[in-house]
């Protein structure tokens, strides 16, 4: 009996600590910042980023874009819209911060490093799963993808 009581007390303590460690992610309203403090000035558009990366493999700075997807599990990545192509993946440096689900449709400025790189099939499938894609959609991912990826230090909701 003492073991059972001890077990339940331990389980309650662990559960309480886990819930206390979860940080509340603020709602995505204009002016809200995630990660490093950043300003919107001198941000380039996604179109300009694509042009910059046609001449070189890396861009460091600020990019403005519209959020079209966010990781449904915990907000560990988001994507920015592009004309006529798949969205650009944005991850967050050292998983230091996360995005709320209501950031979809918002215009944001991200500051960090954008690179052209190949993304493996396994990584693409994992991201599709985290976005809530169906198993049939996930199974259709069979080739790696060369594309732009951003690792952001900070995100600012502009509008």
mmCIF file of C-alpha atoms in Angstrom:
data_model
loop_
_atom_site.group_PDB
_atom_site.id
_atom_site.type_symbol
_atom_site.label_atom_id
_atom_site.label_comp_id
_atom_site.label_asym_id
_atom_site.label_seq_id
_atom_site.Cartn_x
_atom_site.Cartn_y
_atom_site.Cartn_z
ATOM 1 C CA UNK A 1 0.000 0.000 0.000
ATOM 2 C CA UNK A 2 2.844 2.412 0.877
ATOM 3 C CA UNK A 3 4.439 1.675 -2.500
ATOM 4 C CA UNK A 4 1.217 2.544 -4.315
ATOM 5 C CA UNK A 5 0.828 5.828 -2.434
ATOM 6 C CA UNK A 6 4.482 6.663 -3.054
ATOM 7 C CA UNK A 7 4.089 5.847 -6.760
ATOM 8 C CA UNK A 8 1.055 8.139 -7.136
ATOM 9 C CA UNK A 9 2.746 10.945 -5.189
ATOM 10 C CA UNK A 10 5.784 10.690 -7.458
ATOM 11 C CA UNK A 11 3.607 10.624 -10.593
ATOM 12 C CA UNK A 12 1.696 13.731 -9.474
ATOM 13 C CA UNK A 13 4.947 15.566 -8.679
ATOM 14 C CA UNK A 14 6.459 14.760 -12.081
ATOM 15 C CA UNK A 15 3.255 15.719 -13.906
ATOM 16 C CA UNK A 16 3.073 19.039 -12.042
ATOM 17 C CA UNK A 17 6.695 19.853 -12.877
ATOM 18 C CA UNK A 18 6.223 19.020 -16.554
ATOM 19 C CA UNK A 19 3.205 21.316 -16.815
ATOM 20 C CA UNK A 20 5.065 24.073 -14.975
ATOM 21 C CA UNK A 21 7.924 23.830 -17.503
ATOM 22 C CA UNK A 22 5.643 24.398 -20.494
ATOM 23 C CA UNK A 23 5.914 28.021 -21.530
ATOM 24 C CA UNK A 24 2.826 29.768 -22.720
ATOM 25 C CA UNK A 25 3.362 30.934 -26.302
ATOM 26 C CA UNK A 26 1.889 34.415 -26.765
ATOM 27 C CA UNK A 27 -0.776 34.894 -29.427
ATOM 28 C CA UNK A 28 0.463 36.244 -32.774
ATOM 29 C CA UNK A 29 -0.558 39.884 -32.749
ATOM 30 C CA UNK A 30 1.255 42.779 -34.442
ATOM 31 C CA UNK A 31 4.296 43.754 -32.393
ATOM 32 C CA UNK A 32 4.701 40.381 -30.640
ATOM 33 C CA UNK A 33 8.264 39.060 -30.766
ATOM 34 C CA UNK A 34 9.546 35.514 -30.412
ATOM 35 C CA UNK A 35 13.175 34.690 -29.690
ATOM 36 C CA UNK A 36 15.744 37.476 -30.098
ATOM 37 C CA UNK A 37 14.510 41.073 -30.010
ATOM 38 C CA UNK A 38 14.378 42.307 -33.599
ATOM 39 C CA UNK A 39 13.060 45.289 -35.535
ATOM 40 C CA UNK A 40 11.319 45.237 -38.917
ATOM 41 C CA UNK A 41 13.635 47.792 -40.565
ATOM 42 C CA UNK A 42 15.838 46.682 -43.465
ATOM 43 C CA UNK A 43 13.917 43.443 -44.031
ATOM 44 C CA UNK A 44 13.891 42.108 -47.592
ATOM 45 C CA UNK A 45 10.989 40.307 -49.254
ATOM 46 C CA UNK A 46 10.942 36.585 -50.003
ATOM 47 C CA UNK A 47 11.254 37.467 -53.719
ATOM 48 C CA UNK A 48 14.385 39.537 -53.016
ATOM 49 C CA UNK A 49 15.769 36.660 -50.883
ATOM 50 C CA UNK A 50 15.371 34.299 -53.842
ATOM 51 C CA UNK A 51 17.292 36.764 -56.040
ATOM 52 C CA UNK A 52 20.023 37.145 -53.392
ATOM 53 C CA UNK A 53 20.422 33.364 -53.178
ATOM 54 C CA UNK A 54 20.652 32.995 -56.954
ATOM 55 C CA UNK A 55 24.091 34.646 -56.680
ATOM 56 C CA UNK A 56 25.294 33.076 -53.429
ATOM 57 C CA UNK A 57 24.455 30.190 -51.088
ATOM 58 C CA UNK A 58 23.887 32.132 -47.858
ATOM 59 C CA UNK A 59 22.055 35.286 -46.779
ATOM 60 C CA UNK A 60 22.249 36.712 -43.260
ATOM 61 C CA UNK A 61 19.680 39.327 -42.306
ATOM 62 C CA UNK A 62 15.957 39.999 -42.112
ATOM 63 C CA UNK A 63 13.264 38.569 -44.368
ATOM 64 C CA UNK A 64 9.609 39.588 -44.453
ATOM 65 C CA UNK A 65 6.958 37.092 -45.497
ATOM 66 C CA UNK A 66 3.501 35.685 -44.916
ATOM 67 C CA UNK A 67 3.196 32.555 -42.752
ATOM 68 C CA UNK A 68 1.288 29.752 -44.484
ATOM 69 C CA UNK A 69 1.951 26.779 -42.192
ATOM 70 C CA UNK A 70 3.137 26.067 -38.666
ATOM 71 C CA UNK A 71 4.094 22.799 -36.973
ATOM 72 C CA UNK A 72 0.914 21.441 -35.401
ATOM 73 C CA UNK A 73 2.768 19.540 -32.663
ATOM 74 C CA UNK A 74 4.411 22.423 -30.838
ATOM 75 C CA UNK A 75 5.157 25.246 -33.271
ATOM 76 C CA UNK A 76 8.764 24.171 -33.837
ATOM 77 C CA UNK A 77 8.812 25.466 -37.431
ATOM 78 C CA UNK A 78 6.758 27.541 -39.864
ATOM 79 C CA UNK A 79 6.746 28.196 -43.597
ATOM 80 C CA UNK A 80 6.687 31.442 -45.570
ATOM 81 C CA UNK A 81 4.700 31.855 -48.804
ATOM 82 C CA UNK A 82 6.353 32.050 -52.230
ATOM 83 C CA UNK A 83 4.854 32.818 -55.617
ATOM 84 C CA UNK A 84 4.496 29.668 -57.709
ATOM 85 C CA UNK A 85 6.668 27.467 -55.488
ATOM 86 C CA UNK A 86 6.493 25.532 -52.261
ATOM 87 C CA UNK A 87 6.835 27.649 -49.119
ATOM 88 C CA UNK A 88 10.201 28.318 -47.460
ATOM 89 C CA UNK A 89 10.892 26.366 -44.254
ATOM 90 C CA UNK A 90 11.800 28.451 -41.199
ATOM 91 C CA UNK A 91 13.213 26.723 -38.123
ATOM 92 C CA UNK A 92 14.272 28.387 -34.895
ATOM 93 C CA UNK A 93 17.835 28.512 -33.627
ATOM 94 C CA UNK A 94 18.493 25.748 -31.079
ATOM 95 C CA UNK A 95 14.702 25.244 -30.756
ATOM 96 C CA UNK A 96 14.908 28.244 -28.438
ATOM 97 C CA UNK A 97 11.340 29.392 -29.123
ATOM 98 C CA UNK A 98 8.129 28.234 -30.788
ATOM 99 C CA UNK A 99 5.268 29.715 -32.804
ATOM 100 C CA UNK A 100 1.561 29.753 -31.903
ATOM 101 C CA UNK A 101 -0.961 28.166 -34.262
ATOM 102 C CA UNK A 102 -2.651 31.547 -34.857
ATOM 103 C CA UNK A 103 0.430 32.911 -36.657
ATOM 104 C CA UNK A 104 -0.832 31.398 -39.922
ATOM 105 C CA UNK A 105 -1.817 34.207 -42.282
ATOM 106 C CA UNK A 106 0.245 36.826 -40.445
ATOM 107 C CA UNK A 107 3.057 38.819 -42.020
ATOM 108 C CA UNK A 108 6.291 38.417 -40.067
ATOM 109 C CA UNK A 109 9.904 39.506 -40.167
ATOM 110 C CA UNK A 110 12.419 36.782 -39.370
ATOM 111 C CA UNK A 111 16.060 37.481 -38.659
ATOM 112 C CA UNK A 112 18.655 34.798 -39.186
ATOM 113 C CA UNK A 113 20.507 32.820 -41.828
ATOM 114 C CA UNK A 114 18.953 31.627 -45.091
ATOM 115 C CA UNK A 115 20.749 28.952 -47.098
ATOM 116 C CA UNK A 116 20.216 26.921 -50.200
ATOM 117 C CA UNK A 117 20.495 23.293 -49.154
ATOM 118 C CA UNK A 118 19.264 19.782 -49.872
ATOM 119 C CA UNK A 119 16.634 18.437 -47.506
ATOM 120 C CA UNK A 120 16.460 14.651 -47.133
ATOM 121 C CA UNK A 121 13.352 12.567 -47.788
ATOM 122 C CA UNK A 122 13.208 11.585 -44.100
ATOM 123 C CA UNK A 123 13.259 15.242 -43.005
ATOM 124 C CA UNK A 124 10.620 16.213 -45.578
ATOM 125 C CA UNK A 125 8.380 13.336 -44.469
ATOM 126 C CA UNK A 126 8.839 14.247 -40.798
ATOM 127 C CA UNK A 127 7.878 17.870 -41.505
ATOM 128 C CA UNK A 128 4.823 16.749 -43.501
ATOM 129 C CA UNK A 129 3.715 14.595 -40.565
ATOM 130 C CA UNK A 130 4.170 17.529 -38.147
ATOM 131 C CA UNK A 131 2.049 19.676 -40.474
ATOM 132 C CA UNK A 132 -0.778 17.148 -40.207
ATOM 133 C CA UNK A 133 -0.524 15.840 -43.771
ATOM 134 C CA UNK A 134 -2.209 12.516 -44.561
ATOM 135 C CA UNK A 135 -0.176 9.325 -44.797
ATOM 136 C CA UNK A 136 -0.889 9.242 -48.547
ATOM 137 C CA UNK A 137 0.633 12.744 -48.922
ATOM 138 C CA UNK A 138 3.644 11.732 -46.815
ATOM 139 C CA UNK A 139 4.178 8.594 -48.910
ATOM 140 C CA UNK A 140 4.354 10.725 -52.070
ATOM 141 C CA UNK A 141 7.559 12.350 -50.780
ATOM 142 C CA UNK A 142 10.223 10.170 -52.397
ATOM 143 C CA UNK A 143 12.941 12.610 -53.512
ATOM 144 C CA UNK A 144 15.167 15.007 -51.579
ATOM 145 C CA UNK A 145 14.538 18.686 -52.281
ATOM 146 C CA UNK A 146 16.999 21.479 -52.992
ATOM 147 C CA UNK A 147 15.522 24.628 -51.573
ATOM 148 C CA UNK A 148 15.892 27.609 -49.269
ATOM 149 C CA UNK A 149 15.875 26.987 -45.517
ATOM 150 C CA UNK A 150 16.000 29.653 -42.835
ATOM 151 C CA UNK A 151 17.243 29.318 -39.266
ATOM 152 C CA UNK A 152 15.810 32.310 -37.382
ATOM 153 C CA UNK A 153 17.119 33.933 -34.209
ATOM 154 C CA UNK A 154 13.982 36.028 -33.850
ATOM 155 C CA UNK A 155 10.542 36.591 -35.312
ATOM 156 C CA UNK A 156 8.433 39.763 -35.209
ATOM 157 C CA UNK A 157 4.740 39.789 -36.141
ATOM 158 C CA UNK A 158 4.226 42.809 -38.408
ATOM 159 C CA UNK A 159 0.548 42.476 -39.357
#
